[in-house]
Amino acid sequence: SIELKVPVIGESVSEIFIGQWYKGEGSAVAVDENLVELESEKATLDVLIPKLTEDLQVALLPAVGAS
């Protein structure tokens, strides 16, 4: 498994929500593919799949709208 870190959007942003998952549970992933869209009241950004050392599949996705 890998840990995804939420990028810093700005000092005044205190909460970020999951906007949309680009990959479904069980989907294979590749480096630099969009994985999830994150939303705040000030910005929307995509989180990419980081450099991998092994093949991974998506599992246990939090619900859209979760913070």
PDB file of C-alpha atoms in Angstrom:
ATOM      1  CA  SER A   1       0.000   0.000   0.000  1.00  0.00           C
ATOM      2  CA  ILE A   2       0.998   3.619  -0.378  1.00  0.00           C
ATOM      3  CA  GLU A   3       0.090   6.745   1.529  1.00  0.00           C
ATOM      4  CA  LEU A   4      -1.251   9.709  -0.420  1.00  0.00           C
ATOM      5  CA  LYS A   5      -0.663  13.101   1.118  1.00  0.00           C
ATOM      6  CA  VAL A   6      -3.042  15.979   0.527  1.00  0.00           C
ATOM      7  CA  PRO A   7      -1.122  18.881  -1.006  1.00  0.00           C
ATOM      8  CA  VAL A   8      -1.140  22.193   0.856  1.00  0.00           C
ATOM      9  CA  ILE A   9      -3.644  24.468  -0.873  1.00  0.00           C
ATOM     10  CA  GLY A  10      -3.262  27.519   1.338  1.00  0.00           C
ATOM     11  CA  GLU A  11      -3.063  28.602   4.966  1.00  0.00           C
ATOM     12  CA  SER A  12      -6.708  29.650   5.094  1.00  0.00           C
ATOM     13  CA  VAL A  13      -8.015  26.280   3.832  1.00  0.00           C
ATOM     14  CA  SER A  14      -9.057  24.132   6.769  1.00  0.00           C
ATOM     15  CA  GLU A  15     -11.127  21.436   5.074  1.00  0.00           C
ATOM     16  CA  ILE A  16     -10.871  19.531   1.791  1.00  0.00           C
ATOM     17  CA  PHE A  17     -13.496  17.221   0.326  1.00  0.00           C
ATOM     18  CA  ILE A  18     -13.308  14.349  -2.141  1.00  0.00           C
ATOM     19  CA  GLY A  19     -14.904  15.598  -5.338  1.00  0.00           C
ATOM     20  CA  GLN A  20     -14.556  12.580  -7.590  1.00  0.00           C
ATOM     21  CA  TRP A  21     -12.622   9.337  -7.853  1.00  0.00           C
ATOM     22  CA  TYR A  22     -11.115   8.770 -11.298  1.00  0.00           C
ATOM     23  CA  LYS A  23     -10.349   5.111 -10.543  1.00  0.00           C
ATOM     24  CA  GLY A  24     -12.757   2.550  -9.095  1.00  0.00           C
ATOM     25  CA  GLU A  25     -12.041  -0.052  -6.453  1.00  0.00           C
ATOM     26  CA  GLY A  26      -9.979  -2.896  -7.938  1.00  0.00           C
ATOM     27  CA  SER A  27      -8.712  -0.731 -10.830  1.00  0.00           C
ATOM     28  CA  ALA A  28      -5.065  -0.988 -11.808  1.00  0.00           C
ATOM     29  CA  VAL A  29      -3.167   2.297 -11.601  1.00  0.00           C
ATOM     30  CA  ALA A  30      -0.119   3.757 -13.328  1.00  0.00           C
ATOM     31  CA  VAL A  31       2.308   6.528 -12.364  1.00  0.00           C
ATOM     32  CA  ASP A  32       1.025  10.080 -13.000  1.00  0.00           C
ATOM     33  CA  GLU A  33      -2.581   9.032 -13.660  1.00  0.00           C
ATOM     34  CA  ASN A  34      -5.255  11.115 -11.945  1.00  0.00           C
ATOM     35  CA  LEU A  35      -6.555   9.242  -8.921  1.00  0.00           C
ATOM     36  CA  VAL A  36      -8.864  11.639  -7.102  1.00  0.00           C
ATOM     37  CA  GLU A  37     -10.186  15.182  -7.342  1.00  0.00           C
ATOM     38  CA  LEU A  38     -10.042  17.210  -4.117  1.00  0.00           C
ATOM     39  CA  GLU A  39     -12.173  20.299  -3.531  1.00  0.00           C
ATOM     40  CA  SER A  40     -12.084  23.173  -1.074  1.00  0.00           C
ATOM     41  CA  GLU A  41     -14.040  26.395  -1.028  1.00  0.00           C
ATOM     42  CA  LYS A  42     -11.149  28.074  -2.854  1.00  0.00           C
ATOM     43  CA  ALA A  43      -9.675  25.456  -5.185  1.00  0.00           C
ATOM     44  CA  THR A  44     -10.079  22.136  -6.959  1.00  0.00           C
ATOM     45  CA  LEU A  45      -7.065  19.935  -7.664  1.00  0.00           C
ATOM     46  CA  ASP A  46      -6.224  16.453  -8.868  1.00  0.00           C
ATOM     47  CA  VAL A  47      -3.994  14.063  -6.931  1.00  0.00           C
ATOM     48  CA  LEU A  48      -1.823  11.903  -9.181  1.00  0.00           C
ATOM     49  CA  ILE A  49      -0.545   8.379  -8.620  1.00  0.00           C
ATOM     50  CA  PRO A  50       3.000   8.738  -7.230  1.00  0.00           C
ATOM     51  CA  LYS A  51       6.030   6.788  -8.409  1.00  0.00           C
ATOM     52  CA  LEU A  52       5.365   3.131  -7.619  1.00  0.00           C
ATOM     53  CA  THR A  53       7.776   0.381  -6.673  1.00  0.00           C
ATOM     54  CA  GLU A  54       5.172  -2.343  -7.244  1.00  0.00           C
ATOM     55  CA  ASP A  55       1.885  -2.870  -9.070  1.00  0.00           C
ATOM     56  CA  LEU A  56      -1.057  -1.582  -7.061  1.00  0.00           C
ATOM     57  CA  GLN A  57      -4.823  -1.693  -7.213  1.00  0.00           C
ATOM     58  CA  VAL A  58      -7.263   0.776  -5.699  1.00  0.00           C
ATOM     59  CA  ALA A  59      -8.980  -0.390  -2.489  1.00  0.00           C
ATOM     60  CA  LEU A  60     -11.156   1.084   0.276  1.00  0.00           C
ATOM     61  CA  LEU A  61     -12.178   4.391  -1.256  1.00  0.00           C
ATOM     62  CA  PRO A  62     -13.735   7.015   1.011  1.00  0.00           C
ATOM     63  CA  ALA A  63     -17.089   8.282  -0.232  1.00  0.00           C
ATOM     64  CA  VAL A  64     -17.385  11.324  -2.486  1.00  0.00           C
ATOM     65  CA  GLY A  65     -18.017  14.329  -0.251  1.00  0.00           C
ATOM     66  CA  ALA A  66     -15.970  12.914   2.633  1.00  0.00           C
ATOM     67  CA  SER A  67     -13.509  15.296   4.247  1.00  0.00           C
TER      68      SER A  67
END
